[in-house]
PDB file of C-alpha atoms in Angstrom:
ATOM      1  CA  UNK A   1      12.504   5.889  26.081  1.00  0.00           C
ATOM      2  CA  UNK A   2      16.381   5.662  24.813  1.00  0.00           C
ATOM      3  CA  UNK A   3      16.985   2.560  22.643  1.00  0.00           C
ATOM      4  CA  UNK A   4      18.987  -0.223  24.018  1.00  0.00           C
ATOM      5  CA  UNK A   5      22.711   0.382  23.128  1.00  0.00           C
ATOM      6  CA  UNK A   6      22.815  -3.065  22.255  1.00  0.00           C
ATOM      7  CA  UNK A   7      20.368  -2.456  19.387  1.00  0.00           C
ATOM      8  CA  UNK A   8      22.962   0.396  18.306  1.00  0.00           C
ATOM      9  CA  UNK A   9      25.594  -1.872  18.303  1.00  0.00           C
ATOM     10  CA  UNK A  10      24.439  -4.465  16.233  1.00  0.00           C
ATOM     11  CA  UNK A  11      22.996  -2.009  13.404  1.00  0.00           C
ATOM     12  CA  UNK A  12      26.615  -0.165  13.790  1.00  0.00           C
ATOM     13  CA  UNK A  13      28.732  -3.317  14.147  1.00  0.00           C
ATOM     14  CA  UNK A  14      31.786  -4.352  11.149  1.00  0.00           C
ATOM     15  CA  UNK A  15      29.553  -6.994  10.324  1.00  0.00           C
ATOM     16  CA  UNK A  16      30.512  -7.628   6.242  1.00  0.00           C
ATOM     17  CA  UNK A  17      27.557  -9.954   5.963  1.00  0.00           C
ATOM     18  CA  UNK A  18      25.224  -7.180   6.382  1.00  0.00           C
ATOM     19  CA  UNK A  19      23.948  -4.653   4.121  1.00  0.00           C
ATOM     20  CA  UNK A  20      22.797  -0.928   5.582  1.00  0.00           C
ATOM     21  CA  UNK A  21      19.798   0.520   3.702  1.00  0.00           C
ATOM     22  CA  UNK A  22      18.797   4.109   4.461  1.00  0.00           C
ATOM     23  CA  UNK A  23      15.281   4.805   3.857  1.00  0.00           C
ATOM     24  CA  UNK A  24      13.359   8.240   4.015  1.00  0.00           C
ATOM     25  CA  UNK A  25       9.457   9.277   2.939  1.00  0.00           C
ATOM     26  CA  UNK A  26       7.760  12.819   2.817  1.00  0.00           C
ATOM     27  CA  UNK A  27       4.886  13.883   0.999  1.00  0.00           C
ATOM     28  CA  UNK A  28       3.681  10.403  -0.170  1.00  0.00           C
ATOM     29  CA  UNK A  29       7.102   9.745  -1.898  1.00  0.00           C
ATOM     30  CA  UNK A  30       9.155   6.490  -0.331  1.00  0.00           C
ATOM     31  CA  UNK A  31      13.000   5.838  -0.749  1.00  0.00           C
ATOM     32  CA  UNK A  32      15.644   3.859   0.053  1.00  0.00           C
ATOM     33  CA  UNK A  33      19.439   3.273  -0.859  1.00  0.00           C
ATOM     34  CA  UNK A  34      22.342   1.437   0.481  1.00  0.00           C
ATOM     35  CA  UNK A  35      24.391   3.528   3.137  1.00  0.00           C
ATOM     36  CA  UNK A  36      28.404   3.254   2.610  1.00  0.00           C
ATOM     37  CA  UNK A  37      28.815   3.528   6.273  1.00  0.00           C
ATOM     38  CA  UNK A  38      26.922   3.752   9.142  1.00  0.00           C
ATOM     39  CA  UNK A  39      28.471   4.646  12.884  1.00  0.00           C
ATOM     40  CA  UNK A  40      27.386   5.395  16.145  1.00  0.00           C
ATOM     41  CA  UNK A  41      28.563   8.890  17.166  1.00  0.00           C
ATOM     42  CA  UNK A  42      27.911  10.171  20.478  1.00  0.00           C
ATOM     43  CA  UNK A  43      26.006   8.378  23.320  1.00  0.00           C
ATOM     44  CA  UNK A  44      23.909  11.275  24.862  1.00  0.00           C
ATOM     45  CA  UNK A  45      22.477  12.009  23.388  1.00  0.00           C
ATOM     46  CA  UNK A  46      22.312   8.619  20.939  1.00  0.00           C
ATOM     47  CA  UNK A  47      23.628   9.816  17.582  1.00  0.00           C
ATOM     48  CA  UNK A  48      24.449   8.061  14.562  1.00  0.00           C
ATOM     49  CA  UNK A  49      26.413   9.240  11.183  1.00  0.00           C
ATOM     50  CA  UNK A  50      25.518   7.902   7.751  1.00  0.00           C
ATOM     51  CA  UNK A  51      27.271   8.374   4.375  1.00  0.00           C
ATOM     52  CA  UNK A  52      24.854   8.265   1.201  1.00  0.00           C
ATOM     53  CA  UNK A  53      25.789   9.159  -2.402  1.00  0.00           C
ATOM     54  CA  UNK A  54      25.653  12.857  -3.308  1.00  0.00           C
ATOM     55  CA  UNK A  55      22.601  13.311  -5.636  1.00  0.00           C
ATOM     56  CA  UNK A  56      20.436   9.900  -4.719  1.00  0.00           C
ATOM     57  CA  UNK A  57      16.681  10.948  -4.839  1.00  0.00           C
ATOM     58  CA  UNK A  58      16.125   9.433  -1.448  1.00  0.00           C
ATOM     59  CA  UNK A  59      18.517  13.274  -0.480  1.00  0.00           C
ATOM     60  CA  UNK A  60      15.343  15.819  -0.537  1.00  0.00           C
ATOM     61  CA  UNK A  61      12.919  13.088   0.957  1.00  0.00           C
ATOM     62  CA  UNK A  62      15.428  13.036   4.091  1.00  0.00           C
ATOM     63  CA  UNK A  63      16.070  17.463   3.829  1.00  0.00           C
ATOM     64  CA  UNK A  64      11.991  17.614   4.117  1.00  0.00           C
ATOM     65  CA  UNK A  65      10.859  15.144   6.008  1.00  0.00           C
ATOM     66  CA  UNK A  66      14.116  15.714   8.422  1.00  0.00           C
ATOM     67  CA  UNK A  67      13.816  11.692   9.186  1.00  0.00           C
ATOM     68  CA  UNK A  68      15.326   8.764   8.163  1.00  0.00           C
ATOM     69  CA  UNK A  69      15.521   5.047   9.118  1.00  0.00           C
ATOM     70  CA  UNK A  70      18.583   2.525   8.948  1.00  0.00           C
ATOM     71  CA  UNK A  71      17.384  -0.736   8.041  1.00  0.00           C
ATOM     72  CA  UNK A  72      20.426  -3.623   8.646  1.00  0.00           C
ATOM     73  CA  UNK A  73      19.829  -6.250   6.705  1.00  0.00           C
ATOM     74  CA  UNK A  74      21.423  -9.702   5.564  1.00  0.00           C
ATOM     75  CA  UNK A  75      23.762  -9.293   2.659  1.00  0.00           C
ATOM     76  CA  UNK A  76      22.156 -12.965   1.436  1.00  0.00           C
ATOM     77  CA  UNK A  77      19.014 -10.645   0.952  1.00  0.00           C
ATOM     78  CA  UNK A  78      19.597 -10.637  -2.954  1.00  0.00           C
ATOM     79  CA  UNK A  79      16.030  -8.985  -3.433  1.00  0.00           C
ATOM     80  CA  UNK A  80      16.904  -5.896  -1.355  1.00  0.00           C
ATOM     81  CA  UNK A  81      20.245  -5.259  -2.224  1.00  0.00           C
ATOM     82  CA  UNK A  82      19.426  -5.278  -5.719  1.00  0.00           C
ATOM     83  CA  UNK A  83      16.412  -3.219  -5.122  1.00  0.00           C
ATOM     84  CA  UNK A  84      18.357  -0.121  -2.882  1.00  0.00           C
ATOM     85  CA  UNK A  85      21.661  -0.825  -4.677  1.00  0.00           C
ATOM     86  CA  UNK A  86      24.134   1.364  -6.884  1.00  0.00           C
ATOM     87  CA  UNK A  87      22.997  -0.479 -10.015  1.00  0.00           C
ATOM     88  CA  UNK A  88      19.148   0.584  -9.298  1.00  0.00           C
ATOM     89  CA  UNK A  89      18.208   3.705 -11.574  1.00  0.00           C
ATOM     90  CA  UNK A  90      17.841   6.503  -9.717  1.00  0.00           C
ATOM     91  CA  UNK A  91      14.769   7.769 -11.212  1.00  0.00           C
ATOM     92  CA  UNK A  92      12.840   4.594 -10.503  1.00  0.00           C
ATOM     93  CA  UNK A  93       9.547   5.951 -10.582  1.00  0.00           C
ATOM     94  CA  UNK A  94       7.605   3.338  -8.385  1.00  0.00           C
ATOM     95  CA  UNK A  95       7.454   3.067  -4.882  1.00  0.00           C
ATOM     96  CA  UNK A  96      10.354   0.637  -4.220  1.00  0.00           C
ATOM     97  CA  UNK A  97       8.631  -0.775  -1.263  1.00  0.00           C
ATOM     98  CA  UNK A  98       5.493  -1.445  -2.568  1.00  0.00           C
ATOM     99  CA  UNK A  99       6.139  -5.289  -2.233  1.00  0.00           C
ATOM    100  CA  UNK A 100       8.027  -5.345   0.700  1.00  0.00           C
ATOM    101  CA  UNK A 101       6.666  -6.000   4.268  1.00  0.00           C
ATOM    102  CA  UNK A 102       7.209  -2.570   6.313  1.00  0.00           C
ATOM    103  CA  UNK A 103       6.225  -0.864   8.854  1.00  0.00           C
ATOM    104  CA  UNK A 104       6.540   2.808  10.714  1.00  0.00           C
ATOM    105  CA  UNK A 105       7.987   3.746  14.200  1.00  0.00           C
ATOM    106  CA  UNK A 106       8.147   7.556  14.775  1.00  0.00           C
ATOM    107  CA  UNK A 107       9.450   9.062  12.268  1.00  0.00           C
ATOM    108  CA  UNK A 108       7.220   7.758   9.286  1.00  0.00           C
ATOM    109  CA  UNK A 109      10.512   6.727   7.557  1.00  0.00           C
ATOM    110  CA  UNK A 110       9.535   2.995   6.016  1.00  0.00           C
ATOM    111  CA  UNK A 111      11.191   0.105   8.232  1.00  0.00           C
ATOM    112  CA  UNK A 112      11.792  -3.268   6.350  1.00  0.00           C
ATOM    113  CA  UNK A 113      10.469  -6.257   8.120  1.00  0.00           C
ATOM    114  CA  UNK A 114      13.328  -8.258   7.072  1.00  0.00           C
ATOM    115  CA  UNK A 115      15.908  -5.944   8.750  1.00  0.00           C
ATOM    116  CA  UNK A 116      17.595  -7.899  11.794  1.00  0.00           C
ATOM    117  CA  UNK A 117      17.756  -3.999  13.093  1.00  0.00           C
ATOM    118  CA  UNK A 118      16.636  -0.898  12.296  1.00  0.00           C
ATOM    119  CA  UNK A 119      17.114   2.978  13.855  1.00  0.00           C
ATOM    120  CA  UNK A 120      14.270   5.907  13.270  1.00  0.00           C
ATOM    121  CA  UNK A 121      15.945   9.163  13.331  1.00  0.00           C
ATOM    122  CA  UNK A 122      15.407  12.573  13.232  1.00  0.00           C
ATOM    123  CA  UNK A 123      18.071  14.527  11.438  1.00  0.00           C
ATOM    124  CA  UNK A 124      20.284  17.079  13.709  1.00  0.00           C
ATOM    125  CA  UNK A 125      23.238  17.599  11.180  1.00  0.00           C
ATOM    126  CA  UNK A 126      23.750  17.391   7.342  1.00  0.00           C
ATOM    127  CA  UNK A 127      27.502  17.687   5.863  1.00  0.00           C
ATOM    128  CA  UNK A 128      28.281  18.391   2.341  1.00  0.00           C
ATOM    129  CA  UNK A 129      31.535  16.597   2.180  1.00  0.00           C
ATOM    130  CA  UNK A 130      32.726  17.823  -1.050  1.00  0.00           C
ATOM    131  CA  UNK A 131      33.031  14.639  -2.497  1.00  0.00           C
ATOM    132  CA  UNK A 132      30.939  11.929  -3.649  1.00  0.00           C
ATOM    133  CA  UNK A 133      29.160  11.469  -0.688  1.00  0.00           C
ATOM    134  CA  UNK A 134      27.035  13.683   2.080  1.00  0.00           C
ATOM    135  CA  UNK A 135      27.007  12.718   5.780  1.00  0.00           C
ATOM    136  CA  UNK A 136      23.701  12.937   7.818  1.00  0.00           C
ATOM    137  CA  UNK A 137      23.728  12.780  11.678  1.00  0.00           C
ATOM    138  CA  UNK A 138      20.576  11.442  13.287  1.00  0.00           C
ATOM    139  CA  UNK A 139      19.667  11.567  16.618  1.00  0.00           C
ATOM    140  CA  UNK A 140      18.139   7.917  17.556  1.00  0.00           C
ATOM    141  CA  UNK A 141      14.256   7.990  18.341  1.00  0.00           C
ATOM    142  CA  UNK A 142      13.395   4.579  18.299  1.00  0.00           C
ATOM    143  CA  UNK A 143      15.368   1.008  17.622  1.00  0.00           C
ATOM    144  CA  UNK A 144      14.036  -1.961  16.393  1.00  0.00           C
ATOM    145  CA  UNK A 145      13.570  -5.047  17.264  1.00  0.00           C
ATOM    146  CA  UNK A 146      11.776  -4.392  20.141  1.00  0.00           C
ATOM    147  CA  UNK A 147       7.834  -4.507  21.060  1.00  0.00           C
ATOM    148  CA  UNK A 148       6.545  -2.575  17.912  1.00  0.00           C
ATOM    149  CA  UNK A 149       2.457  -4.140  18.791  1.00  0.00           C
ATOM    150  CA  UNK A 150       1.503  -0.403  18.884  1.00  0.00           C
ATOM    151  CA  UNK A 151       3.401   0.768  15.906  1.00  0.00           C
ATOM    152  CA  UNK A 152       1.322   1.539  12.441  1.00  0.00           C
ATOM    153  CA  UNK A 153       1.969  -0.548   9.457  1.00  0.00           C
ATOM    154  CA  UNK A 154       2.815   0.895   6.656  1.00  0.00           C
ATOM    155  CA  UNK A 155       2.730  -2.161   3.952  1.00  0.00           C
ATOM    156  CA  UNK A 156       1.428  -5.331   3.499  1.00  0.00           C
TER     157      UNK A 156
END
Protein backbone atom coordinates (compact mmCIF):
# COMPACT_ATOMS: atom_id res chain seq x y z
CA UNK A 1 0.00 0.00 0.00
CA UNK A 2 1.48 3.66 -1.05
CA UNK A 3 1.44 6.10 1.91
CA UNK A 4 -0.97 8.89 1.90
CA UNK A 5 0.67 11.95 0.17
CA UNK A 6 -0.67 13.88 2.84
CA UNK A 7 1.57 12.05 5.34
CA UNK A 8 4.53 13.09 2.85
CA UNK A 9 3.60 16.44 2.99
CA UNK A 10 3.51 17.11 6.44
CA UNK A 11 6.97 15.24 7.23
CA UNK A 12 8.34 17.36 4.02
CA UNK A 13 6.52 20.62 4.78
CA UNK A 14 8.75 24.31 5.67
CA UNK A 15 7.48 23.85 8.96
CA UNK A 16 10.48 25.76 11.27
CA UNK A 17 8.85 24.43 14.40
CA UNK A 18 9.80 21.01 13.53
CA UNK A 19 12.88 19.14 13.86
CA UNK A 20 13.76 16.06 11.20
CA UNK A 21 15.63 13.17 12.85
CA UNK A 22 17.00 10.43 10.61
CA UNK A 23 17.33 7.21 12.26
CA UNK A 24 18.94 3.87 10.92
CA UNK A 25 19.79 0.25 12.83
CA UNK A 26 21.72 -2.89 11.47
CA UNK A 27 23.33 -5.50 13.28
CA UNK A 28 22.00 -4.61 16.80
CA UNK A 29 23.51 -1.04 16.52
CA UNK A 30 20.67 1.98 16.68
CA UNK A 31 21.22 5.66 15.42
CA UNK A 32 19.83 8.72 14.91
CA UNK A 33 20.80 12.41 13.92
CA UNK A 34 19.11 15.52 12.88
CA UNK A 35 18.58 15.74 8.97
CA UNK A 36 19.47 19.39 7.45
CA UNK A 37 16.81 18.90 4.93
CA UNK A 38 14.38 16.62 4.06
CA UNK A 39 12.20 16.78 0.53
CA UNK A 40 9.90 14.86 -1.31
CA UNK A 41 11.36 13.97 -4.73
CA UNK A 42 9.40 12.15 -7.16
CA UNK A 43 5.79 10.84 -6.72
CA UNK A 44 5.96 7.35 -8.43
CA UNK A 45 7.34 6.06 -7.33
CA UNK A 46 7.23 8.04 -3.64
CA UNK A 47 10.80 9.23 -3.11
CA UNK A 48 12.27 11.37 -0.63
CA UNK A 49 15.94 13.13 -0.40
CA UNK A 50 17.72 13.68 2.91
CA UNK A 51 20.94 15.60 3.70
CA UNK A 52 23.00 14.21 6.82
CA UNK A 53 26.52 15.27 7.88
CA UNK A 54 29.41 13.54 6.10
CA UNK A 55 31.03 11.17 8.69
CA UNK A 56 27.94 10.80 11.42
CA UNK A 57 28.06 7.11 12.69
CA UNK A 58 24.40 6.71 11.96
CA UNK A 59 26.29 6.70 7.74
CA UNK A 60 27.35 2.77 7.72
CA UNK A 61 24.16 1.74 9.81
CA UNK A 62 22.06 3.30 6.77
CA UNK A 63 24.99 1.75 3.76
CA UNK A 64 24.21 -1.86 5.53
CA UNK A 65 21.07 -1.99 6.58
CA UNK A 66 20.02 0.04 3.18
CA UNK A 67 16.98 1.58 5.47
CA UNK A 68 16.29 4.49 7.19
CA UNK A 69 13.36 6.28 8.92
CA UNK A 70 12.48 10.14 9.12
CA UNK A 71 11.07 10.88 12.34
CA UNK A 72 9.36 14.76 12.32
CA UNK A 73 9.24 15.90 15.44
CA UNK A 74 8.35 19.15 17.52
CA UNK A 75 11.25 21.51 17.79
CA UNK A 76 9.78 22.16 21.66
CA UNK A 77 11.04 18.45 22.02
CA UNK A 78 14.22 19.71 24.00
CA UNK A 79 15.02 15.96 24.99
CA UNK A 80 15.35 14.80 21.36
CA UNK A 81 16.94 17.51 19.80
CA UNK A 82 19.56 17.50 22.25
CA UNK A 83 19.83 13.81 22.09
CA UNK A 84 20.21 13.53 17.82
CA UNK A 85 21.73 17.04 17.67
CA UNK A 86 25.16 18.51 16.32
CA UNK A 87 26.36 19.05 19.90
CA UNK A 88 25.82 15.11 20.71
CA UNK A 89 29.32 13.24 20.50
CA UNK A 90 29.46 11.21 17.81
CA UNK A 91 30.90 8.26 19.40
CA UNK A 92 28.15 8.02 21.98
CA UNK A 93 28.50 4.57 22.80
CA UNK A 94 24.91 3.76 24.16
CA UNK A 95 21.96 3.08 22.37
CA UNK A 96 20.45 6.60 22.10
CA UNK A 97 17.01 5.24 22.14
CA UNK A 98 17.14 3.15 24.90
CA UNK A 99 14.70 5.50 26.85
CA UNK A 100 12.65 6.56 24.23
CA UNK A 101 9.23 5.03 23.25
CA UNK A 102 9.74 3.43 19.59
CA UNK A 103 8.59 1.27 17.50
CA UNK A 104 9.35 -0.60 13.91
CA UNK A 105 7.39 -0.50 10.55
CA UNK A 106 9.22 -2.33 7.69
CA UNK A 107 12.30 -1.46 7.53
CA UNK A 108 13.53 -2.15 11.22
CA UNK A 109 14.80 1.49 11.25
CA UNK A 110 13.65 2.77 15.03
CA UNK A 111 10.44 5.15 14.77
CA UNK A 112 10.02 7.67 17.73
CA UNK A 113 6.64 7.65 19.28
CA UNK A 114 6.73 11.26 19.75
CA UNK A 115 7.19 12.01 16.00
CA UNK A 116 3.89 13.81 14.64
CA UNK A 117 5.21 11.80 11.30
CA UNK A 118 7.50 9.49 10.33
CA UNK A 119 8.65 7.72 6.70
CA UNK A 120 10.40 3.99 6.57
CA UNK A 121 12.55 3.82 3.61
CA UNK A 122 14.57 1.73 1.75
CA UNK A 123 17.56 3.40 0.21
CA UNK A 124 17.64 3.61 -3.85
CA UNK A 125 20.41 6.36 -4.18
CA UNK A 126 23.39 7.65 -2.07
CA UNK A 127 25.33 10.99 -3.26
CA UNK A 128 28.65 11.99 -2.05
CA UNK A 129 28.23 15.67 -2.43
CA UNK A 130 31.69 16.72 -1.92
CA UNK A 131 30.99 18.81 0.81
CA UNK A 132 29.96 18.56 4.26
CA UNK A 133 27.07 16.69 3.72
CA UNK A 134 25.86 13.27 1.74
CA UNK A 135 22.37 12.99 0.22
CA UNK A 136 20.37 9.67 0.54
CA UNK A 137 17.23 9.02 -1.62
CA UNK A 138 14.67 6.67 -0.13
CA UNK A 139 11.97 5.19 -1.70
CA UNK A 140 8.82 5.48 0.86
CA UNK A 141 7.63 1.98 2.29
CA UNK A 142 5.50 2.91 4.93
CA UNK A 143 4.23 6.45 6.64
CA UNK A 144 3.23 7.00 9.92
CA UNK A 145 0.63 7.93 11.63
CA UNK A 146 -1.53 5.52 10.43
CA UNK A 147 -2.95 2.04 11.93
CA UNK A 148 0.48 0.61 13.16
CA UNK A 149 -1.79 -2.28 15.69
CA UNK A 150 0.21 -4.93 13.71
CA UNK A 151 3.55 -3.30 13.75
CA UNK A 152 6.41 -4.77 16.31
CA UNK A 153 7.63 -2.63 19.07
CA UNK A 154 10.83 -2.06 19.35
CA UNK A 155 11.14 -0.13 22.93
CA UNK A 156 9.41 0.39 25.88
Amino acid sequence: MTPPLNAIRALTGGDNHAVQILTSAHDGTRSGAIALSVQLSALDPLLVSVALRRGHPIEPLIRDSRSFAICRVSADEKLLVRKFGEHAPPDEPDDPFDSLPTLTLETGSPVVKRAVAALDCEVVRHLDLEADHELFVGLVRAAYPEPIDHQPEAGT
